[in-house]
N, CA and C of each residue as an Amber inpcrd file, in Angstrom:
protein
   663
  -8.0590000  16.0880000   2.4800000  -8.7890000  15.9570000   1.2100000
  -7.8880000  15.3120000   0.1480000  -8.4840000  14.6190000  -0.8250000
  -7.6710000  13.9650000  -1.8520000  -6.8680000  14.9650000  -2.6870000
  -5.7160000  14.5040000  -3.1390000  -4.8410000  15.3080000  -3.9900000
  -5.0820000  14.8890000  -5.4430000  -5.4480000  15.8550000  -6.2940000
  -5.7020000  15.5520000  -7.7110000  -4.3750000  15.2750000  -8.4120000
  -4.2530000  14.1160000  -9.0610000  -2.9870000  13.7790000  -9.7390000
  -2.8760000  14.4520000 -11.1060000  -1.7430000  14.2260000 -11.7530000
  -1.5360000  14.7170000 -13.1180000  -2.5900000  14.0860000 -14.0220000
  -3.2500000  14.8750000 -14.8720000  -4.2960000  14.3130000 -15.7520000
  -3.7370000  13.2250000 -16.6670000  -4.5830000  12.2830000 -17.0090000
  -4.1680000  11.2000000 -17.8970000  -3.9350000  11.7010000 -19.3190000
  -3.0600000  11.0130000 -20.0190000  -2.8200000  11.3160000 -21.4360000
  -3.7510000  10.5090000 -22.3400000  -4.5430000   9.5940000 -21.7400000
  -5.3780000   8.6930000 -22.5140000  -6.8110000   9.2100000 -22.5980000
  -7.4770000   8.8480000 -23.6880000  -8.8830000   9.2010000 -23.8760000
  -9.6990000   7.9030000 -23.9410000 -10.6350000   7.7560000 -23.0280000
 -11.4650000   6.5510000 -23.0220000 -12.6350000   6.7060000 -23.9950000
 -12.9930000   5.6320000 -24.6640000 -14.1780000   5.7010000 -25.5430000
 -15.4490000   5.7520000 -24.7070000 -16.5390000   6.2330000 -25.2830000
 -17.8230000   6.1890000 -24.5680000 -18.1800000   4.7500000 -24.2180000
 -18.7910000   4.5610000 -23.0490000 -19.1020000   3.1970000 -22.6260000
 -20.0760000   2.5220000 -23.5810000 -20.8620000   3.2970000 -24.3080000
 -21.8430000   2.7190000 -25.2120000 -21.2560000   1.9240000 -26.3570000
 -19.9660000   2.1450000 -26.6700000 -19.3780000   1.4350000 -27.8060000
 -19.1940000  -0.0450000 -27.5090000 -19.2690000  -0.4240000 -26.2460000
 -19.0510000  -1.8300000 -25.8920000 -20.2420000  -2.6990000 -26.2580000
 -21.3920000  -2.1030000 -26.5070000 -22.5660000  -2.9070000 -26.8400000
 -22.9260000  -3.8580000 -25.7230000 -23.0060000  -5.1470000 -26.0610000
 -23.3930000  -6.1520000 -25.0730000 -22.2160000  -6.6790000 -24.2670000
 -21.0150000  -6.1490000 -24.5000000 -19.8290000  -6.6050000 -23.7830000
 -19.6140000  -5.7820000 -22.5140000 -19.1280000  -6.4360000 -21.4700000
 -18.7760000  -5.7170000 -20.2390000 -17.4380000  -4.9880000 -20.3820000
 -16.6400000  -5.3580000 -21.3870000 -15.3410000  -4.7270000 -21.6090000
 -15.4910000  -3.5940000 -22.6130000 -14.9960000  -2.4120000 -22.2310000
 -15.1150000  -1.2330000 -23.0930000 -13.8290000  -0.9710000 -23.8570000
 -12.6780000  -1.1960000 -23.2260000 -11.4020000  -0.8580000 -23.8620000
 -10.2860000  -1.6870000 -23.2480000  -9.1160000  -1.6410000 -23.9010000
  -7.9210000  -2.2920000 -23.3870000  -6.7230000  -1.3830000 -23.5460000
  -5.7100000  -1.6130000 -22.7290000  -4.4860000  -0.8300000 -22.8250000
  -4.4230000   0.3050000 -21.8390000  -3.7450000   1.4100000 -22.2260000
  -3.5010000   2.5790000 -21.3660000  -2.5960000   2.1780000 -20.2050000
  -2.7360000   2.8140000 -19.0570000  -1.8640000   2.5350000 -17.9200000
  -2.6840000   2.6350000 -16.6360000  -2.0100000   2.4140000 -15.5210000
  -2.6650000   2.4670000 -14.2130000  -2.1820000   3.6590000 -13.3910000
  -1.7440000   4.7100000 -14.0770000  -1.3630000   5.9320000 -13.3770000
  -2.5780000   6.5000000 -12.6460000  -2.3820000   7.1990000 -11.5240000
  -3.5230000   7.7190000 -10.7560000  -4.5150000   8.5100000 -11.5920000
  -4.0150000   9.3950000 -12.4570000  -4.9150000  10.2040000 -13.2690000
  -5.7380000   9.3780000 -14.2340000  -5.1520000   8.3000000 -14.7540000
  -5.8730000   7.4180000 -15.6700000  -6.9770000   6.6600000 -14.9430000
  -6.6420000   6.1050000 -13.7930000  -7.6220000   5.3140000 -13.0400000
  -8.7900000   6.1910000 -12.5930000  -8.5100000   7.3860000 -12.1040000
  -9.5970000   8.2730000 -11.6650000 -10.4670000   8.7080000 -12.8380000
  -9.8460000   8.9870000 -13.9830000 -10.6300000   9.3590000 -15.1660000
 -11.5740000   8.2330000 -15.5620000 -11.1100000   6.9990000 -15.4210000
 -11.9520000   5.8480000 -15.7580000 -13.1580000   5.7590000 -14.8240000
 -12.9220000   5.8600000 -13.5300000 -14.0390000   5.7610000 -12.5820000
 -15.0580000   6.8770000 -12.8130000 -14.5880000   8.0460000 -13.1580000
 -15.5030000   9.1620000 -13.4040000 -16.3730000   8.9300000 -14.6390000
 -15.9650000   8.0030000 -15.4980000 -16.7340000   7.6680000 -16.7090000
 -17.5170000   6.3750000 -16.5400000 -17.4320000   5.7730000 -15.3600000
 -18.1580000   4.5250000 -15.1370000 -17.3750000   3.2710000 -15.4600000
 -16.0580000   3.3810000 -15.5440000 -15.1800000   2.2600000 -15.8730000
 -14.3200000   1.8710000 -14.6780000 -13.7840000   0.6580000 -14.7210000
 -12.7710000   0.2600000 -13.7420000 -11.8070000  -0.7160000 -14.4220000
 -10.5480000  -0.7790000 -13.9570000  -9.5680000  -1.6820000 -14.5710000
  -9.5880000  -3.0580000 -13.9120000  -9.4050000  -4.0620000 -14.7370000
  -9.2140000  -5.4240000 -14.2470000  -8.4130000  -6.1670000 -15.3000000
  -7.2670000  -6.7290000 -14.9400000  -6.4430000  -7.4080000 -15.9380000
  -7.0450000  -8.7410000 -16.3690000  -6.6800000  -9.1590000 -17.5960000
  -7.0880000 -10.4840000 -18.0390000  -6.0750000 -11.5170000 -17.5380000
  -6.2190000 -12.7640000 -17.9720000  -5.3620000 -13.8260000 -17.4460000
  -3.9040000 -13.6660000 -17.8650000  -3.6450000 -12.8240000 -18.8670000
  -2.2670000 -12.5630000 -19.2940000  -1.6860000 -11.3310000 -18.6140000
  -2.4820000 -10.6360000 -17.8300000  -2.0120000  -9.4370000 -17.1480000
  -2.2430000  -8.1560000 -17.9290000  -2.8840000  -8.2390000 -19.1080000
  -3.1780000  -7.0390000 -19.8930000  -4.3260000  -6.2640000 -19.2490000
  -4.2260000  -4.9320000 -19.2620000  -5.2420000  -4.1010000 -18.6280000
  -6.4830000  -4.0320000 -19.5120000  -7.6230000  -4.3690000 -18.9340000
  -8.9110000  -4.1790000 -19.5840000  -9.7380000  -3.2060000 -18.7500000
 -10.5860000  -2.4350000 -19.4310000 -11.4210000  -1.4370000 -18.7600000
 -12.8720000  -1.8700000 -18.8860000 -13.5060000  -2.0720000 -17.7570000
 -14.8150000  -2.7090000 -17.6780000 -15.9110000  -1.7150000 -17.2920000
 -17.0740000  -1.9240000 -17.8760000 -18.2990000  -1.2440000 -17.4580000
 -19.4340000  -2.2300000 -17.6900000 -19.7520000  -3.0450000 -16.6880000
 -20.7310000  -4.1170000 -16.8720000 -22.0690000  -3.6200000 -17.4140000
 -22.6310000  -4.3890000 -18.3300000 -23.9400000  -4.0680000 -18.8810000
 -24.9750000  -4.0010000 -17.7550000 -24.8740000  -4.9440000 -16.8340000
 -25.7180000  -4.9520000 -15.6340000 -24.8100000  -4.6530000 -14.4480000
 -24.9160000  -3.4400000 -13.9130000 -23.9840000  -2.9820000 -12.8800000
 -24.5630000  -3.2310000 -11.4890000 -23.7300000  -3.7870000 -10.6180000
 -24.1650000  -4.0570000  -9.2570000 -23.9820000  -2.8480000  -8.3560000
 -25.0080000  -2.4980000  -7.6170000 -24.9480000  -1.3940000  -6.6590000
 -25.7190000  -1.7860000  -5.3990000 -25.4130000  -1.1050000  -4.3160000
 -26.2140000  -1.1570000  -3.1030000 -26.7570000   0.2450000  -2.8720000
 -28.0590000   0.3960000  -2.9020000 -28.6710000   1.7100000  -2.6980000
 -28.6550000   2.0540000  -1.2150000 -28.1310000   3.2230000  -0.8990000
 -27.9470000   3.6220000   0.4950000 -29.2280000   4.1990000   1.0880000
 -29.8700000   5.1070000   0.3800000 -31.0760000   5.7530000   0.9010000
 -32.1620000   4.7110000   1.1330000 -32.6810000   4.6560000   2.3350000
 -33.7390000   3.7190000   2.6540000 -33.2900000   2.2850000   2.8040000
 -31.9760000   2.0510000   2.9020000 -31.4660000   0.6900000   3.0040000
 -32.0010000   0.0040000   4.2600000 -32.5160000  -1.1880000   4.0950000
 -33.0600000  -1.9670000   5.2060000 -32.0720000  -3.0740000   5.5770000
 -31.4850000  -2.9780000   6.7490000 -30.5210000  -3.9810000   7.2040000
 -31.2460000  -5.2310000   7.6830000 -30.8440000  -6.3610000   7.1470000
 -31.4540000  -7.6190000   7.5740000 -30.9950000  -7.9620000   8.9900000
 -31.7060000  -8.8900000   9.6000000 -31.3250000  -9.3120000  10.9580000
 -29.9340000  -9.9210000  10.9640000 -29.6140000 -10.7250000   9.9490000
 -28.2860000 -11.3590000   9.8990000 -27.1910000 -10.3240000   9.7160000
 -27.4760000  -9.2710000   8.9300000 -26.4780000  -8.2280000   8.7450000
 -26.2650000  -7.4450000  10.0380000 -27.3360000  -7.1770000  10.7560000
 -27.1940000  -6.4800000  12.0300000 -26.3960000  -7.3200000  13.0240000
 -26.6390000  -8.6220000  13.0250000 -25.8820000  -9.4980000  13.9220000
 -24.4030000  -9.5120000  13.5530000 -24.1240000  -9.5970000  12.2470000
 -22.7350000  -9.6050000  11.8000000 -22.0380000  -8.3050000  12.1700000
 -22.7060000  -7.1930000  11.9330000 -22.1180000  -5.8880000  12.2400000
 -21.8070000  -5.7460000  13.7180000 -22.6670000  -6.2850000  14.5690000
 -22.5050000  -6.1190000  16.0080000 -21.2910000  -6.8610000  16.5680000
 -20.7540000  -7.8120000  15.8040000 -19.6240000  -8.6090000  16.2910000
 -18.3020000  -7.8580000  16.2470000 -18.2260000  -6.8100000  15.4050000
 -16.9250000  -6.2310000  15.0900000 -16.9140000  -4.7100000  15.2410000
 -15.7070000  -4.1880000  15.4210000 -15.4820000  -2.7440000  15.3780000
 -15.0890000  -2.3640000  13.9460000 -15.6800000  -1.3030000  13.4400000
 -15.3540000  -0.8290000  12.0950000 -14.3410000   0.3060000  12.1820000
 -13.2650000   0.1720000  11.4370000 -12.2370000   1.2180000  11.3470000
 -12.0040000   1.5440000   9.8710000 -11.4690000   2.7270000   9.6080000
 -11.1970000   3.1860000   8.2470000  -9.7180000   3.5200000   8.1070000
  -9.0810000   2.9220000   7.1140000  -7.7110000   3.2850000   6.7290000
  -6.6680000   3.0520000   7.8260000  -6.8940000   2.0720000   8.7000000
  -5.8720000   1.7790000   9.7070000  -4.9900000   0.5990000   9.3090000
  -5.3900000  -0.1450000   8.2640000  -4.6120000  -1.3170000   7.8520000
  -4.7710000  -1.5380000   6.3520000  -4.5950000  -0.4650000   5.5840000
  -4.8480000  -0.5750000   4.1450000  -3.9890000  -1.6460000   3.4910000
  -2.6900000  -1.6690000   3.7860000  -1.8030000  -2.6450000   3.1500000
  -2.2500000  -4.0760000   3.4450000  -2.6600000  -4.3260000   4.6720000
  -3.1340000  -5.6550000   5.0300000  -4.4010000  -6.0120000   4.2550000
  -5.2960000  -5.0570000   4.1170000  -6.5570000  -5.3140000   3.4330000
  -6.3310000  -5.6460000   1.9620000  -5.5830000  -4.7980000   1.2460000
  -5.4330000  -5.0350000  -0.1910000  -4.6440000  -6.3150000  -0.4600000
  -3.7040000  -6.6430000   0.4090000  -2.9380000  -7.8700000   0.1910000
  -3.7610000  -9.1100000   0.5460000  -4.6550000  -8.9930000   1.5120000
  -5.5580000 -10.1040000   1.7990000  -6.5240000 -10.3090000   0.6360000
  -7.0010000  -9.2120000   0.0440000  -7.8750000  -9.3200000  -1.1250000
  -7.1370000  -9.9370000  -2.3090000  -5.8250000  -9.7110000  -2.3830000
  -5.0220000 -10.1910000  -3.5150000  -4.4790000 -11.6040000  -3.3140000
  -4.7870000 -12.2340000  -2.2040000  -4.2500000 -13.5610000  -1.8950000
  -4.4770000 -14.4940000  -3.0930000  -3.4030000 -14.9970000  -3.7140000
  -3.5640000 -15.8360000  -4.9050000  -4.2600000 -17.1600000  -4.6320000
  -4.4000000 -17.5260000  -3.3750000  -5.1020000 -18.7730000  -3.0370000
  -6.6150000 -18.6140000  -3.1320000  -7.0930000 -17.3590000  -3.2460000
  -8.5340000 -17.1310000  -3.3370000  -9.0210000 -17.4540000  -4.7600000
 -10.1720000 -18.0910000  -4.8910000 -10.7140000 -18.3760000  -6.2390000
 -10.9470000 -17.0810000  -7.0200000 -10.5230000 -17.0740000  -8.2750000
 -10.7500000 -15.9190000  -9.1320000  -9.9030000 -14.7040000  -8.7940000
  -8.8240000 -14.9070000  -8.0760000  -7.9800000 -13.7690000  -7.6950000
  -7.4300000 -13.0640000  -8.9400000  -7.5580000 -11.7370000  -8.9960000
  -7.1270000 -10.9760000 -10.1730000  -6.2530000  -9.7790000  -9.7910000
  -6.0530000  -9.5460000  -8.5190000  -5.3230000  -8.3570000  -8.0560000
  -3.8320000  -8.6680000  -8.0950000  -3.1610000  -8.1270000  -9.0990000
  -1.7400000  -8.4060000  -9.2700000  -0.8900000  -7.2710000  -8.6970000
   0.4150000  -7.3630000  -8.8930000   1.3270000  -6.3630000  -8.3130000
   1.0760000  -4.9690000  -8.8650000   0.7310000  -4.8830000 -10.1410000
   0.4810000  -3.5670000 -10.7330000  -0.7660000  -2.9210000 -10.1370000
  -1.8160000  -3.7220000  -9.9240000  -3.0340000  -3.1940000  -9.2970000
  -2.7290000  -2.7490000  -7.8710000  -1.9870000  -3.5680000  -7.1250000
  -1.6390000  -3.1960000  -5.7460000  -0.8640000  -1.8850000  -5.7280000
   0.1140000  -1.7450000  -6.6160000   0.9190000  -0.5190000  -6.6530000
   0.0670000   0.6940000  -6.9990000  -0.8300000   0.5460000  -7.9730000
  -1.6700000   1.6640000  -8.4080000  -2.6120000   2.1190000  -7.2980000
  -3.3040000   1.1780000  -6.6790000  -4.2950000   1.5490000  -5.6650000
  -3.6340000   1.9840000  -4.3620000  -2.4370000   1.4860000  -4.1050000
  -1.6970000   1.9640000  -2.9360000  -1.3040000   3.4190000  -3.1230000
  -0.8970000   3.7840000  -4.3300000  -0.5770000   5.1880000  -4.6010000
  -1.8330000   6.0560000  -4.5090000  -2.9460000   5.5610000  -5.0230000
  -4.2020000   6.3090000  -4.9120000  -4.6370000   6.4300000  -3.4500000
  -4.3330000   5.4300000  -2.6460000  -4.5970000   5.5260000  -1.2080000
  -3.7430000   6.6310000  -0.5950000  -2.4810000   6.6820000  -0.9810000
  -1.5890000   7.7230000  -0.4590000  -2.0910000   9.1140000  -0.8260000
  -2.6920000   9.2370000  -2.0040000  -3.2090000  10.5240000  -2.4630000
  -4.5970000  10.8430000  -1.8910000  -5.2050000   9.8870000  -1.1970000
  -6.4790000  10.1390000  -0.5410000  -7.7100000   9.7220000  -1.3060000
  -7.5620000   8.8940000  -2.3600000  -8.7000000   8.4940000  -3.1900000
  -9.1970000   7.0860000  -2.9040000  -8.3650000   6.2520000  -2.3660000
  -8.7190000   4.8540000  -2.1040000  -8.6660000   4.6090000  -0.5990000
  -9.6570000   3.8670000  -0.1030000  -9.8110000   3.6880000   1.3380000
 -10.1120000   2.2350000   1.6680000  -9.6870000   1.8370000   2.8530000
 -10.0530000   0.5200000   3.3690000 -11.0660000   0.6870000   4.5010000
 -12.0460000  -0.1850000   4.4960000 -13.0140000  -0.2680000   5.5960000
 -12.8040000  -1.6350000   6.2310000 -12.5030000  -1.6430000   7.5110000
 -12.0050000  -2.8480000   8.1750000 -12.9240000  -3.2740000   9.3240000
 -13.0760000  -4.5750000   9.4870000 -13.8080000  -5.1420000  10.6220000
 -12.7810000  -5.7700000  11.5680000 -12.7620000  -5.2770000  12.7890000
 -11.7860000  -5.7330000  13.7750000 -12.4700000  -6.4790000  14.9070000
 -11.8310000  -7.5690000  15.3280000 -12.2390000  -8.3080000  16.5210000
 -11.1100000  -8.1590000  17.5250000 -11.2340000  -7.1320000  18.3670000
 -10.1220000  -6.8160000  19.2490000  -8.9340000  -6.3450000  18.4360000
  -7.8050000  -7.0500000  18.5880000  -6.5930000  -6.6930000  17.8400000
  -6.4470000  -7.4900000  16.5480000  -7.4680000  -8.2560000  16.1800000
  -7.3930000  -9.0980000  14.9770000  -8.2260000  -8.5040000  13.8520000
  -7.6260000  -8.4340000  12.6720000  -8.3390000  -7.9870000  11.4830000
  -9.1910000  -9.1410000  10.9870000 -10.5130000  -9.0070000  11.1340000
 -11.4260000 -10.0980000  10.8140000 -11.8640000 -10.0990000   9.3560000
 -11.8410000  -8.9320000   8.7120000 -12.2680000  -8.8170000   7.3280000
 -12.2070000  -7.3700000   6.8960000 -12.4900000  -7.1340000   5.6290000
 -12.4580000  -5.7580000   5.1520000 -12.6650000  -5.6720000   3.6600000
 -12.6870000  -4.4490000   3.1950000 -12.7990000  -4.1750000   1.7690000
 -12.0530000  -2.8860000   1.4610000 -11.7810000  -2.6640000   0.1830000
 -11.2040000  -1.3750000  -0.2080000 -11.9220000  -0.8830000  -1.4560000
 -11.9060000   0.4370000  -1.6390000 -12.5910000   1.0020000  -2.7890000
 -12.1730000   2.4280000  -3.0490000 -12.6420000   2.9510000  -4.1700000
 -12.3180000   4.2920000  -4.6390000 -13.4590000   5.2290000  -4.2700000
 -13.1200000   6.3410000  -3.6240000 -14.1220000   7.3350000  -3.2370000
 -13.8870000   8.6170000  -4.0190000 -14.8550000   8.9680000  -4.8680000
 -14.8160000  10.2230000  -5.6310000 -16.1330000  10.9300000  -5.3680000
 -16.1240000  11.9310000  -4.5190000 -17.3620000  12.6030000  -4.1550000
 -18.3400000  11.6190000  -3.5550000 -19.5050000  11.4700000  -4.1930000
 -20.5350000  10.5650000  -3.7050000 -20.4520000   9.1570000  -4.2630000
 -19.4150000   8.8570000  -5.0470000 -19.2030000   7.5000000  -5.5530000
 -18.2490000   6.7560000  -4.6400000 -18.6660000   5.5840000  -4.1600000
 -17.7280000   4.6660000  -3.5320000 -17.7520000   3.3810000  -4.3350000
 -16.6610000   3.1190000  -5.0450000 -16.5600000   1.9540000  -5.9230000
 -15.8070000   0.8630000  -5.1910000 -16.5510000  -0.0850000  -4.6390000
 -15.9160000  -1.1840000  -3.9330000 -15.1880000  -2.0950000  -4.9080000
 -13.9470000  -2.4390000  -4.5680000 -13.1200000  -3.2370000  -5.4730000
 -13.0460000  -4.7030000  -5.0860000 -12.8090000  -4.9750000  -3.8300000
 -12.6770000  -6.3610000  -3.4000000 -12.8310000  -6.4070000  -1.8930000
 -13.1940000  -7.5880000  -1.3860000 -13.3130000  -7.7570000   0.0560000
 -12.8230000  -9.1500000   0.4420000 -12.5840000  -9.3460000   1.7230000
 -12.0720000 -10.6190000   2.2230000 -12.5630000 -10.8130000   3.6520000
 -12.3900000 -12.0160000   4.1660000 -12.6240000 -12.2500000   5.5850000
 -11.6360000 -13.2870000   6.0980000 -11.1860000 -13.0700000   7.3170000
 -10.4090000 -14.0640000   8.0480000 -11.2850000 -14.7650000   9.0830000
 -12.3750000 -14.1060000   9.4610000 -13.3230000 -14.6780000  10.4150000
 -14.7230000 -14.6200000   9.8160000 -15.5670000 -15.5580000  10.2100000
 -16.9390000 -15.5940000   9.7160000 -17.6170000 -14.2450000   9.9180000
 -18.2600000 -13.7500000   8.8790000 -19.0070000 -12.4900000   8.8610000
 -18.1160000 -11.2490000   8.8520000 -16.7960000 -11.4280000   8.7070000
 -15.9050000 -10.2620000   8.6850000 -16.1450000  -9.3690000   7.4860000
 -16.2910000  -9.9580000   6.2930000 -16.5460000  -9.1380000   5.0990000
 -17.9490000  -8.5570000   5.1310000 -18.9110000  -9.3310000   5.6460000
 -20.2820000  -8.8400000   5.7480000 -20.3380000  -7.6200000   6.6670000
 -19.6010000  -7.6600000   7.7630000 -19.5590000  -6.5190000   8.6710000
 -18.9140000  -5.3050000   8.0140000 -17.8990000  -5.5420000   7.1730000
 -17.2520000  -4.4300000   6.4780000 -18.2090000  -3.7690000   5.5000000
 -19.0260000  -4.5590000   4.8100000 -20.0470000  -3.9930000   3.9220000
 -21.0430000  -3.1740000   4.7370000 -21.5010000  -3.7350000   5.8610000
 -22.4360000  -3.0060000   6.7140000 -21.8200000  -1.7020000   7.2080000
 -20.5420000  -1.7460000   7.5730000 -19.8710000  -0.5340000   8.0170000
 -19.7550000   0.5030000   6.9250000 -19.5050000   0.0530000   5.6980000
 -19.4240000   0.9890000   4.5730000 -20.7690000   1.6680000   4.3380000
 -21.8360000   0.9130000   4.4100000 -23.1710000   1.4920000   4.2480000
 -23.4060000   2.5700000   5.3130000 -22.9980000   2.3030000   6.5420000
 -23.1460000   3.2870000   7.6130000 -22.3710000   4.5710000   7.2890000
 -21.1730000   4.4170000   6.7740000 -20.3430000   5.5840000   6.4550000
 -20.9470000   6.4350000   5.3440000 -21.6650000   5.7940000   4.4280000
 -22.2590000   6.5010000   3.2890000 -23.6550000   7.0460000   3.5810000
 -24.2290000   6.6260000   4.6860000 -25.6170000   6.9720000   4.9950000
 -25.6790000   8.3000000   5.7430000 -25.7000000   9.3900000   4.9730000
 -25.7670000  10.7260000   5.5600000 -26.7970000  11.5490000   4.7890000
 -26.7350000  12.8700000   4.9110000 -27.7410000  13.7140000   4.2530000
 -27.6750000  13.6510000   2.7290000 -26.5860000  13.1020000   2.1790000
 -26.4340000  12.9790000   0.7290000 -26.6940000  11.5500000   0.2440000
 -27.2400000  10.7080000   1.1050000 -27.3720000   9.2850000   0.7930000
 -28.1150000   9.0240000  -0.5120000 -29.1300000   9.8250000  -0.8090000
 -29.9350000   9.5960000  -2.0120000 -29.1280000   9.7680000  -3.2910000
 -28.0580000  10.5560000  -3.2270000 -27.2330000  10.8170000  -4.4050000
 -25.9480000  10.0000000  -4.4330000 -25.6990000   9.2350000  -3.3840000
 -24.4730000   8.4430000  -3.3510000 -24.6620000   7.1480000  -4.1450000
 -23.5470000   6.6300000  -4.6450000 -23.5310000   5.3600000  -5.3690000
 -22.5200000   4.4400000  -4.6960000 -22.9970000   3.3100000  -4.1910000
 -22.1170000   2.2710000  -3.6590000 -22.0420000   1.1910000  -4.7320000
 -20.9730000   1.2320000  -5.5190000 -20.7720000   0.3400000  -6.6560000
 -20.1140000  -0.9480000  -6.1790000 -20.6710000  -2.1010000  -6.5740000
 -20.0430000  -3.3800000  -6.2290000 -19.7720000  -4.2110000  -7.4930000
 -19.7500000  -3.5420000  -8.6510000 -19.3770000  -4.1220000  -9.9440000
 -20.4180000  -5.1120000 -10.4610000 -20.4260000  -6.3220000  -9.9400000
 -21.4060000  -7.3300000 -10.3380000 -22.1320000  -7.8490000  -9.0940000
 -23.3660000  -8.2760000  -9.2740000 -24.1180000  -8.8550000  -8.1640000
 -23.8220000 -10.3480000  -8.0840000 -23.2240000 -10.7760000  -6.9870000
 -23.0320000 -12.2010000  -6.7120000 -24.1550000 -12.6730000  -5.7960000
 -24.2610000 -13.9850000  -5.6370000 -25.2800000 -14.5170000  -4.7380000
 -25.0860000 -13.9750000  -3.3230000 -23.8250000 -13.9000000  -2.8960000
 -23.5380000 -13.3860000  -1.5470000 -23.9540000 -11.9310000  -1.4160000
 -23.5850000 -11.1070000  -2.3940000 -23.9240000  -9.6820000  -2.3080000
 -25.4190000  -9.4500000  -2.4370000 -26.0940000 -10.3150000  -3.1620000
 -27.5520000 -10.1860000  -3.2660000 -28.2030000 -10.3380000  -1.8930000
 -27.6340000 -11.2020000  -1.0490000 -28.1970000 -11.3600000   0.2960000
 -27.9810000 -10.1120000   1.1530000 -27.0490000  -9.2480000   0.7360000
 -26.7810000  -8.0070000   1.4650000 -27.5470000  -6.8260000   0.8770000
 -28.3860000  -7.0840000  -0.1200000 -29.2140000  -6.0260000  -0.6810000
 -28.7210000  -5.4590000  -1.9900000 -27.6980000  -6.0610000  -2.6100000
 -27.2060000  -5.5730000  -3.8950000 -28.2230000  -5.8410000  -4.9960000
 -28.3010000  -4.9170000  -5.9390000 -29.2010000  -5.0530000  -7.0880000
 -28.4380000  -4.6690000  -8.3530000 -28.9500000  -5.0930000  -9.5060000
 -28.3650000  -4.7330000 -10.7930000 -29.1610000  -3.6030000 -11.4260000
 -28.4400000  -2.6500000 -12.0090000 -29.0720000  -1.5770000 -12.7640000
 -28.4120000  -1.5130000 -14.1400000 -29.1120000  -1.0080000 -15.1590000
 -28.5160000  -0.9080000 -16.4970000 -27.2870000   0.0000000 -16.4970000
 -26.3450000  -0.3320000 -17.3630000 -25.1170000   0.4470000 -17.4560000
 -25.4090000   1.9240000 -17.6670000 -26.3490000   2.2520000 -18.5500000
 -26.6520000   3.6550000 -18.8330000 -27.1470000   4.3770000 -17.5880000
 -27.9540000   3.7010000 -16.7780000 -28.4370000   4.2950000 -15.5330000
 -27.2840000   4.5290000 -14.5730000 -26.3880000   3.5440000 -14.4790000
 -25.2260000   3.6810000 -13.6050000 -24.3670000   4.8810000 -14.0060000
 -24.0810000   5.0190000 -15.2820000 -23.2270000   6.1180000 -15.7530000
 -23.8670000   7.4660000 -15.4330000 -25.1810000   7.5790000 -15.6120000
 -25.8640000   8.8350000 -15.2720000 -25.7790000   9.1160000 -13.7750000
 -25.9440000   8.0880000 -12.9640000 -25.8800000   8.2890000 -11.5190000
 -24.4750000   8.6960000 -11.0700000 -23.4630000   8.1050000 -11.6820000
 -22.0870000   8.4720000 -11.3430000 -21.8100000   9.9210000 -11.7080000
 -22.2890000  10.3620000 -12.8590000 -22.0690000  11.7450000 -13.2920000
 -22.6040000  12.7420000 -12.2620000 -23.7140000  12.3890000 -11.6110000
 -24.2570000  13.2440000 -10.5470000 -23.4930000  13.0610000  -9.2420000
 -23.1580000  11.8130000  -8.9380000 -22.5800000  11.4940000  -7.6350000
 -21.2180000  12.1240000  -7.4140000 -20.4040000  12.2310000  -8.4590000
 -19.0400000  12.7130000  -8.2470000 -18.9870000  14.1790000  -7.8110000
 -20.1020000  14.8940000  -7.9250000 -20.1520000  16.2830000  -7.4580000
 -20.6700000  16.3940000  -6.0290000 -21.0170000  15.2700000  -5.4150000
 -21.5040000  15.2490000  -4.0300000 -20.3030000  15.2530000  -3.0870000
 -20.3970000  15.9070000  -1.9270000 -19.2750000  15.9000000  -0.9860000
 -18.8950000  14.4890000  -0.5390000 -17.6190000  14.2970000  -0.2700000
 -17.1480000  13.0320000   0.2880000 -17.7940000  12.7660000   1.6400000
 -17.9950000  11.4970000   1.9890000 -18.3700000  11.1850000   3.3710000
 -17.2610000  11.6570000   4.3170000 -17.6370000  12.0650000   5.4960000
 -16.6590000  12.6100000   6.4470000 -15.5370000  11.6220000   6.7400000
 -15.8610000  10.3240000   6.7820000 -14.8540000   9.3240000   7.1200000
 -13.7370000   9.2440000   6.1000000 -13.9850000   9.6960000   4.8570000
 -12.9880000   9.5870000   3.8000000 -12.2830000  10.9090000   3.5070000
 -12.5850000  11.9310000   4.2830000 -11.9290000  13.2300000   4.0630000
 -10.5470000  13.2680000   4.6960000
């Protein structure tokens, strides 16, 4: 089970103060207690182009609803190509996601250090798609009760990231599926093809408040 870190010394403002902005606050630190407190309030950290920490809560939040999820034929085909594993190659996954050659790469050394420590404490997990002995793709995210906040994903082989998303949905699809939240931050064209939808920030925050009291999926315990 996850180890609760030292509580943060910082106080986050209510997400409502951001108005029409996706950014709620700036500053603080990336200590485990700070990052977990942010996720519990519906926030996540992402640095700006100067490396300063910003705390985000998108006005239109991207999620994948687990209960009643209908897998498309292409998603089923992608999933069938690979074996899904959890937490067997976390360092490889987060560093592949942080590859500076990727467009829009934002995962810097401080983010890697913070989430690696949260992984060590049992809060951050990698979901990996394997083709034999080759890591084909994967994603990592924060699991707090019934919240799984996906942070980033990558692929080395076609459909590797798609299979990792499908595998994550499988891991979350249990008797608590209706109360779980699979957060994907923003809906991209690619994620929309996988069933991602946008919900209002206020709805997301209410759902997270309920979700964090739901038991963890067995795979993340």
